[in-house]
């Protein structure tokens, strides 16, 4: 009789194992699930921990198949989060307070995870409001892939003046005298936004360690136990992987991370991958940290950034030749790869390259996949399936669905992306967020979007037949994502032999009203049979709170998603009472009318 390390009892356990879909007990031995509903078959020794779940819902640990966790971790403690903040007035107050406590030369950064449509006021902050909130401390606010708002202090810190030329692919908005206003426009890609953000001070290495641990803990709070890291711009290997390597070496990982390598040099992409292939191989590492392959950027000419405030970009004529060189190298060396792909027009061209390579070097078994695919066609999906590929989807439309509808129409938005059709065709599909620079890292916002079809602003995008059931969405966020990291059968279900990764939820995912899905979190997250986060009645199991470094970090005051405090009740209520007086904010048709005006520069309430 085996001795159990951990026994969970009295739970409502969703196993996602068809042999036993629901259970009440789980037994863990040596980091793996050893038994389900058979605790009496295991010996209870002096080291066995028995946890009464009190009837709470338990799910497999969530697996985000597209999250920039390594880069995000280096910066997490510097960023002010507007996730879930219900009013612009409150967001500006948070900005003002953080500016007052942030020492020179540091910046206040609001980097992704929010939409103006979540605010009661239904609008963006103006540049005047940002400058009033922070007259002296540099402020950088990123809005989706399309815009960044800088106050005067940030313009000075970046050295942006009347004489500064527009960089390739970006625009510095100017007043009539030619002076920068503080608005940066990504046209046609986000290089200007990310290059400007990179001008800000970094945290020293010891603070980056602390910051990364806090970001992992924040994801643990939301039930996330595994992540496919999609690389990122200004994230070179191995330099920018040193912090996560140290944490792994020290046994301080609380997430499983399979990382992809993202090319850094336009025109020298093949050289990047050739150099990396001599240093590391896909699969190298262990269950906590290992190389997953190449991407999501393979060549810069294939970057079709989705900015629905702007027309779809026309990709360069050099795309096919440049992409073929890289994909052929990866296929010959058996490197799995992923590729950012928003528009079907781009996807058709990418697939032409893949099919050409596949004729000579079969892609079958590589577990290659596209990311995003908001407008992929049925014909393109057939071609993906024929090549043995998959698709990783994210909830980017929850943050910018209004912009898509305003530009392309509600009918076109009904399949952005067509997840139901992907599943009907038998394509492997994984779920995720694409956090942190656009969407929120909160998996429950993504689960809400997949099951309700609604944006953060309440706009219904998808017909009922296209939406997923709650179980289907959860399966994509667990078993589906395991395909992207080639872990099928090792994680994603609460079944004997699988890794003991699971989350005990604050409320019942399968029973709460739709709007409450977004507010769910974990009260007990277990990785490899060990608690990595615990709250409420399970707090004694928590491994311990971390100090926050530096002292001025926004995480001290606003950790994680926003929660209303008694002091903030009046602010939120006043914003809701006042919102209908704003000409762009009341009924849904008026939002869309206001957005169409925005696209033509016609709405004075927006900063751009």
Tab-separated table of C-alpha atoms in Angstrom, residues 118-570:
chain	number	residue	atom	x	y	z
A	118	UNK	CA	-14.674	48.641	-18.965
A	119	UNK	CA	-14.958	52.168	-17.530
A	120	UNK	CA	-18.305	53.673	-16.559
A	121	UNK	CA	-17.337	56.724	-18.608
A	122	UNK	CA	-16.748	54.595	-21.734
A	123	UNK	CA	-13.766	56.622	-22.839
A	124	UNK	CA	-10.008	56.963	-22.800
A	125	UNK	CA	-8.153	59.363	-20.515
A	126	UNK	CA	-7.154	62.580	-22.215
A	127	UNK	CA	-3.586	63.800	-22.292
A	128	UNK	CA	-4.626	66.808	-20.199
A	129	UNK	CA	-5.983	64.460	-17.520
A	130	UNK	CA	-2.782	62.404	-17.502
A	131	UNK	CA	-0.605	65.502	-17.199
A	132	UNK	CA	-2.785	66.835	-14.379
A	133	UNK	CA	-2.505	63.514	-12.515
A	134	UNK	CA	1.267	63.348	-12.952
A	135	UNK	CA	2.882	66.697	-13.780
A	136	UNK	CA	6.457	65.689	-12.896
A	137	UNK	CA	6.768	61.885	-12.935
A	138	UNK	CA	7.087	60.214	-16.376
A	139	UNK	CA	3.942	58.266	-17.302
A	140	UNK	CA	3.618	55.684	-20.083
A	141	UNK	CA	0.150	54.212	-20.763
A	142	UNK	CA	-0.137	51.499	-23.399
A	143	UNK	CA	-3.498	51.097	-25.157
A	144	UNK	CA	-3.742	47.764	-26.984
A	145	UNK	CA	-1.332	47.419	-29.924
A	146	UNK	CA	-2.286	50.793	-31.294
A	147	UNK	CA	-1.399	53.740	-29.052
A	148	UNK	CA	0.657	54.938	-26.136
A	149	UNK	CA	-0.031	58.030	-24.050
A	150	UNK	CA	2.928	59.893	-22.544
A	151	UNK	CA	2.799	62.867	-20.234
A	152	UNK	CA	5.157	65.805	-20.629
A	153	UNK	CA	7.680	64.354	-18.201
A	154	UNK	CA	7.857	61.128	-20.215
A	155	UNK	CA	8.369	63.052	-23.447
A	156	UNK	CA	11.299	64.826	-21.816
A	157	UNK	CA	12.698	61.571	-20.434
A	158	UNK	CA	12.551	60.013	-23.912
A	159	UNK	CA	14.022	63.070	-25.579
A	160	UNK	CA	11.044	63.483	-27.916
A	161	UNK	CA	11.040	67.061	-29.221
A	162	UNK	CA	9.926	69.069	-32.210
A	163	UNK	CA	13.071	67.938	-33.988
A	164	UNK	CA	12.560	64.200	-33.350
A	165	UNK	CA	11.665	62.454	-36.626
A	166	UNK	CA	8.959	59.821	-36.806
A	167	UNK	CA	10.572	56.380	-36.611
A	168	UNK	CA	9.879	53.818	-39.357
A	169	UNK	CA	6.447	52.277	-38.826
A	170	UNK	CA	5.318	54.730	-36.158
A	171	UNK	CA	4.059	58.253	-35.696
A	172	UNK	CA	4.637	60.879	-33.011
A	173	UNK	CA	1.452	62.964	-32.922
A	174	UNK	CA	2.145	66.706	-32.920
A	175	UNK	CA	0.281	69.937	-32.266
A	176	UNK	CA	-0.018	72.713	-34.856
A	177	UNK	CA	3.400	74.035	-33.898
A	178	UNK	CA	4.985	70.634	-34.491
A	179	UNK	CA	5.570	69.779	-30.818
A	180	UNK	CA	4.885	66.193	-29.642
A	181	UNK	CA	1.530	65.984	-27.855
A	182	UNK	CA	2.275	62.773	-25.961
A	183	UNK	CA	0.383	60.425	-28.295
A	184	UNK	CA	2.392	57.713	-30.065
A	185	UNK	CA	0.627	55.867	-32.891
A	186	UNK	CA	1.561	52.377	-34.085
A	187	UNK	CA	1.285	52.569	-37.844
A	188	UNK	CA	1.547	49.886	-39.105
A	189	UNK	CA	3.199	48.000	-36.192
A	190	UNK	CA	3.912	48.431	-32.509
A	191	UNK	CA	7.669	49.003	-32.721
A	192	UNK	CA	7.423	52.665	-31.666
A	193	UNK	CA	5.419	51.678	-28.580
A	194	UNK	CA	7.751	48.943	-27.387
A	195	UNK	CA	10.905	50.873	-28.244
A	196	UNK	CA	9.640	53.805	-26.178
A	197	UNK	CA	8.727	51.567	-23.265
A	198	UNK	CA	12.228	50.112	-23.383
A	199	UNK	CA	13.667	53.603	-22.746
A	200	UNK	CA	12.400	53.503	-19.160
A	201	UNK	CA	14.620	52.419	-16.253
A	202	UNK	CA	14.832	48.728	-15.468
A	203	UNK	CA	14.772	47.086	-12.075
A	204	UNK	CA	18.116	45.797	-10.760
A	205	UNK	CA	18.512	41.998	-10.945
A	206	UNK	CA	17.585	41.277	-7.326
A	207	UNK	CA	14.352	43.244	-7.791
A	208	UNK	CA	13.669	41.426	-11.063
A	209	UNK	CA	13.869	38.147	-9.150
A	210	UNK	CA	11.321	39.456	-6.652
A	211	UNK	CA	9.152	40.856	-9.447
A	212	UNK	CA	9.104	37.549	-11.337
A	213	UNK	CA	8.163	35.639	-8.214
A	214	UNK	CA	5.309	38.061	-7.578
A	215	UNK	CA	4.028	37.665	-11.119
A	216	UNK	CA	4.106	33.873	-10.820
A	217	UNK	CA	2.284	34.130	-7.496
A	218	UNK	CA	-0.324	36.412	-9.064
A	219	UNK	CA	-0.925	33.813	-11.773
A	220	UNK	CA	-1.132	31.126	-9.097
A	221	UNK	CA	-3.821	33.231	-7.387
A	222	UNK	CA	-5.810	32.882	-10.593
A	223	UNK	CA	-5.390	29.103	-10.770
A	224	UNK	CA	-2.641	29.122	-13.428
A	225	UNK	CA	-0.045	26.378	-13.047
A	226	UNK	CA	1.432	26.152	-16.570
A	227	UNK	CA	2.370	28.629	-19.291
A	228	UNK	CA	3.724	28.548	-22.828
A	229	UNK	CA	5.894	31.656	-22.983
A	230	UNK	CA	5.662	33.212	-26.460
A	231	UNK	CA	8.926	35.160	-26.251
A	232	UNK	CA	8.790	38.823	-27.205
A	233	UNK	CA	10.557	41.841	-28.562
A	234	UNK	CA	13.530	43.011	-26.492
A	235	UNK	CA	13.663	39.502	-24.944
A	236	UNK	CA	16.922	37.991	-26.103
A	237	UNK	CA	18.234	34.548	-25.288
A	238	UNK	CA	20.000	33.792	-23.030
A	239	UNK	CA	20.459	37.231	-21.416
A	240	UNK	CA	16.815	37.924	-20.610
A	241	UNK	CA	16.230	34.357	-19.409
A	242	UNK	CA	18.837	34.606	-16.656
A	243	UNK	CA	16.361	35.552	-13.909
A	244	UNK	CA	13.987	32.684	-14.639
A	245	UNK	CA	16.983	30.337	-14.869
A	246	UNK	CA	18.115	31.447	-11.410
A	247	UNK	CA	14.657	30.889	-9.950
A	248	UNK	CA	14.546	27.422	-11.450
A	249	UNK	CA	17.996	26.610	-10.117
A	250	UNK	CA	16.979	27.792	-6.636
A	251	UNK	CA	13.764	25.754	-6.601
A	252	UNK	CA	11.560	28.849	-6.543
A	253	UNK	CA	9.411	28.168	-9.600
A	254	UNK	CA	5.689	28.135	-8.919
A	255	UNK	CA	4.711	27.795	-12.597
A	256	UNK	CA	5.664	25.324	-15.262
A	257	UNK	CA	7.075	27.302	-18.198
A	258	UNK	CA	7.732	26.025	-21.704
A	259	UNK	CA	9.421	28.894	-23.522
A	260	UNK	CA	9.686	29.804	-27.196
A	261	UNK	CA	12.515	31.853	-28.692
A	262	UNK	CA	11.428	34.992	-30.568
A	263	UNK	CA	13.733	36.418	-33.223
A	264	UNK	CA	15.226	39.794	-32.327
A	265	UNK	CA	16.884	41.089	-35.492
A	266	UNK	CA	15.030	42.095	-38.650
A	267	UNK	CA	16.968	40.764	-41.602
A	268	UNK	CA	19.014	38.392	-39.432
A	269	UNK	CA	16.293	36.035	-38.224
A	270	UNK	CA	17.888	32.882	-39.578
A	271	UNK	CA	21.139	33.774	-37.832
A	272	UNK	CA	19.229	34.120	-34.529
A	273	UNK	CA	17.745	30.640	-34.798
A	274	UNK	CA	20.964	29.075	-36.062
A	275	UNK	CA	22.849	30.507	-33.073
A	276	UNK	CA	20.187	29.416	-30.584
A	277	UNK	CA	20.031	25.910	-32.055
A	278	UNK	CA	23.682	25.469	-31.054
A	279	UNK	CA	22.912	26.494	-27.462
A	280	UNK	CA	19.615	24.785	-26.668
A	281	UNK	CA	17.242	22.174	-28.045
A	282	UNK	CA	13.430	21.902	-27.847
A	283	UNK	CA	12.530	19.707	-24.912
A	284	UNK	CA	15.732	20.569	-23.068
A	285	UNK	CA	14.973	21.184	-19.405
A	286	UNK	CA	12.406	19.586	-17.126
A	287	UNK	CA	8.732	19.795	-16.160
A	288	UNK	CA	9.232	23.236	-14.604
A	289	UNK	CA	11.338	25.015	-17.239
A	290	UNK	CA	12.185	23.857	-20.724
A	291	UNK	CA	12.612	25.046	-24.290
A	292	UNK	CA	9.453	24.652	-26.387
A	293	UNK	CA	10.680	25.789	-29.818
A	294	UNK	CA	10.694	28.901	-32.013
A	295	UNK	CA	8.357	31.914	-32.305
A	296	UNK	CA	5.968	33.617	-32.047
A	297	UNK	CA	8.008	35.910	-34.308
A	298	UNK	CA	9.846	33.957	-36.990
A	299	UNK	CA	10.582	36.791	-39.433
A	300	UNK	CA	9.747	40.460	-39.074
A	301	UNK	CA	8.209	40.630	-42.552
A	302	UNK	CA	5.447	38.251	-41.361
A	303	UNK	CA	4.318	40.417	-38.434
A	304	UNK	CA	0.640	41.273	-39.094
A	305	UNK	CA	-0.073	43.115	-35.843
A	306	UNK	CA	-3.764	43.453	-35.116
A	307	UNK	CA	-4.600	47.099	-34.576
A	308	UNK	CA	-8.253	47.400	-35.477
A	309	UNK	CA	-8.018	51.181	-35.299
A	310	UNK	CA	-5.923	50.920	-38.458
A	311	UNK	CA	-6.462	49.117	-41.778
A	312	UNK	CA	-5.098	45.606	-42.137
A	313	UNK	CA	-1.385	45.853	-42.945
A	314	UNK	CA	-0.105	44.700	-46.331
A	315	UNK	CA	2.886	42.506	-45.661
A	316	UNK	CA	6.116	42.850	-47.611
A	317	UNK	CA	6.734	41.043	-50.869
A	318	UNK	CA	9.872	39.555	-49.329
A	319	UNK	CA	7.795	37.621	-46.774
A	320	UNK	CA	7.715	34.265	-48.565
A	321	UNK	CA	11.424	34.010	-49.242
A	322	UNK	CA	12.416	35.148	-45.749
A	323	UNK	CA	9.883	32.930	-43.977
A	324	UNK	CA	10.790	29.891	-46.064
A	325	UNK	CA	14.452	30.106	-45.071
A	326	UNK	CA	13.591	30.097	-41.387
A	327	UNK	CA	10.815	27.479	-41.483
A	328	UNK	CA	12.935	25.162	-43.615
A	329	UNK	CA	15.797	25.449	-41.105
A	330	UNK	CA	13.437	24.769	-38.189
A	331	UNK	CA	11.823	21.787	-39.903
A	332	UNK	CA	15.174	20.272	-40.877
A	333	UNK	CA	16.345	20.600	-37.282
A	334	UNK	CA	12.985	19.380	-35.877
A	335	UNK	CA	12.250	22.582	-34.006
A	336	UNK	CA	8.558	23.073	-33.239
A	337	UNK	CA	7.437	26.606	-34.047
A	338	UNK	CA	4.583	29.028	-33.547
A	339	UNK	CA	3.703	32.091	-35.596
A	340	UNK	CA	1.698	35.234	-34.801
A	341	UNK	CA	-1.120	35.372	-37.395
A	342	UNK	CA	-4.134	37.668	-37.153
A	343	UNK	CA	-5.656	38.019	-40.614
A	344	UNK	CA	-6.617	35.321	-43.103
A	345	UNK	CA	-4.920	37.260	-45.882
A	346	UNK	CA	-1.624	36.799	-44.027
A	347	UNK	CA	-2.384	33.226	-43.016
A	348	UNK	CA	-2.908	32.190	-46.644
A	349	UNK	CA	0.568	33.432	-47.504
A	350	UNK	CA	2.137	31.748	-44.472
A	351	UNK	CA	0.472	28.445	-45.361
A	352	UNK	CA	1.824	28.636	-48.895
A	353	UNK	CA	5.317	28.722	-47.415
A	354	UNK	CA	4.592	25.896	-44.972
A	355	UNK	CA	3.174	23.700	-47.739
A	356	UNK	CA	6.246	24.283	-49.875
A	357	UNK	CA	8.564	23.309	-47.014
A	358	UNK	CA	6.372	20.337	-46.085
A	359	UNK	CA	6.775	18.934	-49.598
A	360	UNK	CA	10.495	18.500	-48.899
A	361	UNK	CA	10.673	18.311	-45.105
A	362	UNK	CA	7.410	17.023	-43.576
A	363	UNK	CA	6.014	19.171	-40.777
A	364	UNK	CA	3.958	16.304	-39.361
A	365	UNK	CA	4.601	15.643	-35.690
A	366	UNK	CA	6.281	19.008	-35.089
A	367	UNK	CA	3.318	20.462	-33.168
A	368	UNK	CA	3.632	23.746	-35.048
A	369	UNK	CA	0.789	26.209	-34.576
A	370	UNK	CA	-0.589	29.622	-35.345
A	371	UNK	CA	-1.343	32.152	-32.627
A	372	UNK	CA	-4.499	34.318	-32.662
A	373	UNK	CA	-6.208	33.685	-36.059
A	374	UNK	CA	-9.041	36.173	-35.532
A	375	UNK	CA	-10.172	36.121	-39.186
A	376	UNK	CA	-8.989	32.693	-40.364
A	377	UNK	CA	-11.192	31.138	-43.068
A	378	UNK	CA	-12.509	27.583	-43.273
A	379	UNK	CA	-10.217	26.895	-46.231
A	380	UNK	CA	-7.168	28.034	-44.275
A	381	UNK	CA	-8.184	25.847	-41.347
A	382	UNK	CA	-8.396	22.864	-43.695
A	383	UNK	CA	-4.837	23.598	-44.787
A	384	UNK	CA	-3.691	23.900	-41.132
A	385	UNK	CA	-5.210	20.507	-40.367
A	386	UNK	CA	-3.659	18.902	-43.440
A	387	UNK	CA	-0.221	20.067	-42.266
A	388	UNK	CA	-0.741	18.747	-38.728
A	389	UNK	CA	-0.862	22.204	-37.174
A	390	UNK	CA	-2.800	23.691	-34.276
A	391	UNK	CA	-4.177	27.069	-33.243
A	392	UNK	CA	-3.716	28.932	-29.957
A	393	UNK	CA	-6.545	31.419	-29.363
A	394	UNK	CA	-6.654	34.352	-26.948
A	395	UNK	CA	-9.266	36.811	-25.677
A	396	UNK	CA	-7.908	39.852	-27.516
A	397	UNK	CA	-11.369	40.526	-28.964
A	398	UNK	CA	-12.710	41.013	-25.433
A	399	UNK	CA	-10.539	44.143	-25.308
A	400	UNK	CA	-11.021	45.487	-28.820
A	401	UNK	CA	-14.149	43.895	-30.236
A	402	UNK	CA	-15.785	47.321	-30.444
A	403	UNK	CA	-13.007	48.519	-32.725
A	404	UNK	CA	-13.327	45.469	-34.965
A	405	UNK	CA	-17.098	45.952	-35.308
A	406	UNK	CA	-16.650	49.623	-36.100
A	407	UNK	CA	-14.214	48.850	-38.916
A	408	UNK	CA	-15.417	45.539	-40.352
A	409	UNK	CA	-19.007	45.170	-39.137
A	410	UNK	CA	-20.874	42.967	-36.663
A	411	UNK	CA	-21.286	40.092	-39.142
A	412	UNK	CA	-17.555	39.760	-39.711
A	413	UNK	CA	-17.013	39.851	-35.945
A	414	UNK	CA	-19.136	36.738	-35.409
A	415	UNK	CA	-16.150	34.453	-36.095
A	416	UNK	CA	-13.209	36.248	-34.531
A	417	UNK	CA	-11.825	33.666	-34.103
A	418	UNK	CA	-14.091	30.752	-35.207
A	419	UNK	CA	-13.279	28.473	-32.269
A	420	UNK	CA	-16.351	26.261	-32.653
A	421	UNK	CA	-15.457	25.558	-36.282
A	422	UNK	CA	-11.851	24.761	-35.348
A	423	UNK	CA	-13.071	22.145	-32.899
A	424	UNK	CA	-15.564	20.677	-35.379
A	425	UNK	CA	-12.703	20.239	-37.847
A	426	UNK	CA	-10.578	18.418	-35.271
A	427	UNK	CA	-7.799	21.010	-35.110
A	428	UNK	CA	-5.856	21.094	-31.818
A	429	UNK	CA	-6.866	24.307	-30.018
A	430	UNK	CA	-5.350	25.785	-26.874
A	431	UNK	CA	-6.545	28.831	-24.923
A	432	UNK	CA	-4.689	31.741	-23.395
A	433	UNK	CA	-4.475	35.495	-22.973
A	434	UNK	CA	-1.518	37.059	-24.865
A	435	UNK	CA	-0.795	39.014	-21.695
A	436	UNK	CA	0.653	41.330	-20.611
A	437	UNK	CA	0.965	44.160	-23.123
A	438	UNK	CA	-2.527	44.004	-24.606
A	439	UNK	CA	-4.910	41.730	-22.761
A	440	UNK	CA	-5.166	40.807	-19.103
A	441	UNK	CA	-3.399	37.722	-17.802
A	442	UNK	CA	-6.612	36.766	-15.971
A	443	UNK	CA	-7.741	33.376	-17.350
A	444	UNK	CA	-11.269	33.874	-16.038
A	445	UNK	CA	-11.721	36.909	-18.281
A	446	UNK	CA	-10.747	34.641	-21.169
A	447	UNK	CA	-13.138	31.909	-20.001
A	448	UNK	CA	-15.897	34.539	-19.704
A	449	UNK	CA	-15.235	35.714	-23.265
A	450	UNK	CA	-15.282	32.187	-24.717
A	451	UNK	CA	-18.518	31.214	-22.951
A	452	UNK	CA	-20.532	34.453	-23.201
A	453	UNK	CA	-19.105	35.949	-26.391
A	454	UNK	CA	-18.993	39.399	-24.824
A	455	UNK	CA	-16.340	42.083	-24.599
A	456	UNK	CA	-15.325	43.807	-21.370
A	457	UNK	CA	-17.730	46.578	-22.380
A	458	UNK	CA	-20.638	44.145	-22.711
A	459	UNK	CA	-20.820	44.062	-26.521
A	460	UNK	CA	-22.090	40.657	-27.693
A	461	UNK	CA	-19.892	39.469	-30.555
A	462	UNK	CA	-20.862	35.860	-31.241
A	463	UNK	CA	-24.126	33.969	-31.869
A	464	UNK	CA	-25.062	31.349	-29.298
A	465	UNK	CA	-24.062	28.477	-31.588
A	466	UNK	CA	-20.495	29.787	-31.767
A	467	UNK	CA	-19.957	30.118	-28.030
A	468	UNK	CA	-18.411	27.366	-25.951
A	469	UNK	CA	-19.907	25.623	-22.961
A	470	UNK	CA	-18.076	26.200	-19.707
A	471	UNK	CA	-16.638	22.688	-19.829
A	472	UNK	CA	-15.459	23.118	-23.430
A	473	UNK	CA	-13.721	26.377	-22.577
A	474	UNK	CA	-12.092	24.842	-19.496
A	475	UNK	CA	-10.892	21.911	-21.571
A	476	UNK	CA	-9.175	24.275	-24.023
A	477	UNK	CA	-7.488	26.011	-21.065
A	478	UNK	CA	-6.118	22.734	-19.730
A	479	UNK	CA	-5.912	19.759	-22.079
A	480	UNK	CA	-6.050	21.903	-25.217
A	481	UNK	CA	-3.055	23.975	-24.225
A	482	UNK	CA	-1.050	20.865	-23.364
A	483	UNK	CA	-0.822	20.097	-27.109
A	484	UNK	CA	1.115	23.342	-27.641
A	485	UNK	CA	3.769	22.234	-25.170
A	486	UNK	CA	3.634	18.556	-26.221
A	487	UNK	CA	2.391	17.464	-22.795
A	488	UNK	CA	-0.781	15.590	-23.742
A	489	UNK	CA	-1.612	13.038	-21.098
A	490	UNK	CA	0.887	14.466	-18.616
A	491	UNK	CA	-1.245	17.413	-17.493
A	492	UNK	CA	-4.681	18.881	-18.067
A	493	UNK	CA	-6.836	16.344	-16.218
A	494	UNK	CA	-7.165	15.143	-12.655
A	495	UNK	CA	-6.386	11.531	-13.429
A	496	UNK	CA	-3.984	8.905	-12.146
A	497	UNK	CA	-0.474	9.399	-13.493
A	498	UNK	CA	-0.837	13.066	-14.418
A	499	UNK	CA	1.030	15.885	-12.711
A	500	UNK	CA	-0.749	16.967	-9.539
A	501	UNK	CA	-1.576	20.526	-10.648
A	502	UNK	CA	-4.989	21.807	-9.634
A	503	UNK	CA	-6.918	24.816	-8.387
A	504	UNK	CA	-9.599	25.088	-5.717
A	505	UNK	CA	-11.895	27.945	-6.702
A	506	UNK	CA	-13.428	30.798	-4.730
A	507	UNK	CA	-16.842	29.931	-6.194
A	508	UNK	CA	-18.278	27.312	-8.499
A	509	UNK	CA	-17.229	28.003	-12.083
A	510	UNK	CA	-20.088	25.867	-13.381
A	511	UNK	CA	-22.825	27.541	-11.329
A	512	UNK	CA	-22.050	31.243	-10.912
A	513	UNK	CA	-23.874	33.753	-13.142
A	514	UNK	CA	-22.026	34.675	-16.332
A	515	UNK	CA	-20.815	38.064	-15.097
A	516	UNK	CA	-19.275	36.498	-11.993
A	517	UNK	CA	-16.944	34.224	-13.967
A	518	UNK	CA	-14.541	37.150	-14.351
A	519	UNK	CA	-14.306	37.532	-10.566
A	520	UNK	CA	-13.304	33.946	-9.827
A	521	UNK	CA	-9.912	33.141	-8.399
A	522	UNK	CA	-8.202	30.275	-6.674
A	523	UNK	CA	-8.188	29.860	-2.903
A	524	UNK	CA	-5.755	26.947	-3.116
A	525	UNK	CA	-3.402	26.308	-6.028
A	526	UNK	CA	-1.341	23.129	-6.028
A	527	UNK	CA	1.671	22.483	-8.253
A	528	UNK	CA	3.155	19.021	-8.247
A	529	UNK	CA	1.227	18.178	-5.097
A	530	UNK	CA	2.495	21.205	-3.154
A	531	UNK	CA	0.532	24.363	-2.333
A	532	UNK	CA	1.979	27.408	-4.113
A	533	UNK	CA	-0.848	29.774	-3.191
A	534	UNK	CA	-3.544	29.657	-0.531
A	535	UNK	CA	-6.102	32.116	0.824
A	536	UNK	CA	-9.180	32.190	3.020
A	537	UNK	CA	-9.721	29.024	5.022
A	538	UNK	CA	-6.679	27.470	3.322
A	539	UNK	CA	-4.290	30.280	4.253
A	540	UNK	CA	-2.311	28.076	6.700
A	541	UNK	CA	-1.192	26.066	3.654
A	542	UNK	CA	0.253	29.117	1.897
A	543	UNK	CA	4.037	28.989	1.452
A	544	UNK	CA	4.230	32.566	2.740
A	545	UNK	CA	3.796	36.090	1.501
A	546	UNK	CA	6.722	37.699	-0.292
A	547	UNK	CA	8.026	41.168	0.460
A	548	UNK	CA	7.561	43.562	-2.449
A	549	UNK	CA	10.611	45.213	-3.972
A	550	UNK	CA	11.079	48.131	-4.433
A	551	UNK	CA	9.206	49.943	-1.675
A	552	UNK	CA	7.462	52.261	-4.160
A	553	UNK	CA	6.102	49.386	-6.270
A	554	UNK	CA	2.417	49.661	-7.267
A	555	UNK	CA	2.048	46.031	-6.135
A	556	UNK	CA	2.190	47.274	-2.525
A	557	UNK	CA	-1.041	49.179	-3.002
A	558	UNK	CA	-2.874	47.484	-5.875
A	559	UNK	CA	-1.856	43.814	-6.033
A	560	UNK	CA	-3.517	41.996	-8.891
A	561	UNK	CA	-6.957	42.727	-10.261
A	562	UNK	CA	-8.865	45.647	-8.759
A	563	UNK	CA	-11.195	44.986	-5.816
A	564	UNK	CA	-13.582	47.613	-4.549
A	565	UNK	CA	-12.848	48.949	-1.070
A	566	UNK	CA	-15.360	50.885	1.062
A	567	UNK	CA	-13.413	54.096	0.429
A	568	UNK	CA	-13.888	53.687	-3.312
A	569	UNK	CA	-17.636	53.036	-3.298
A	570	UNK	CA	-18.530	56.699	-3.776
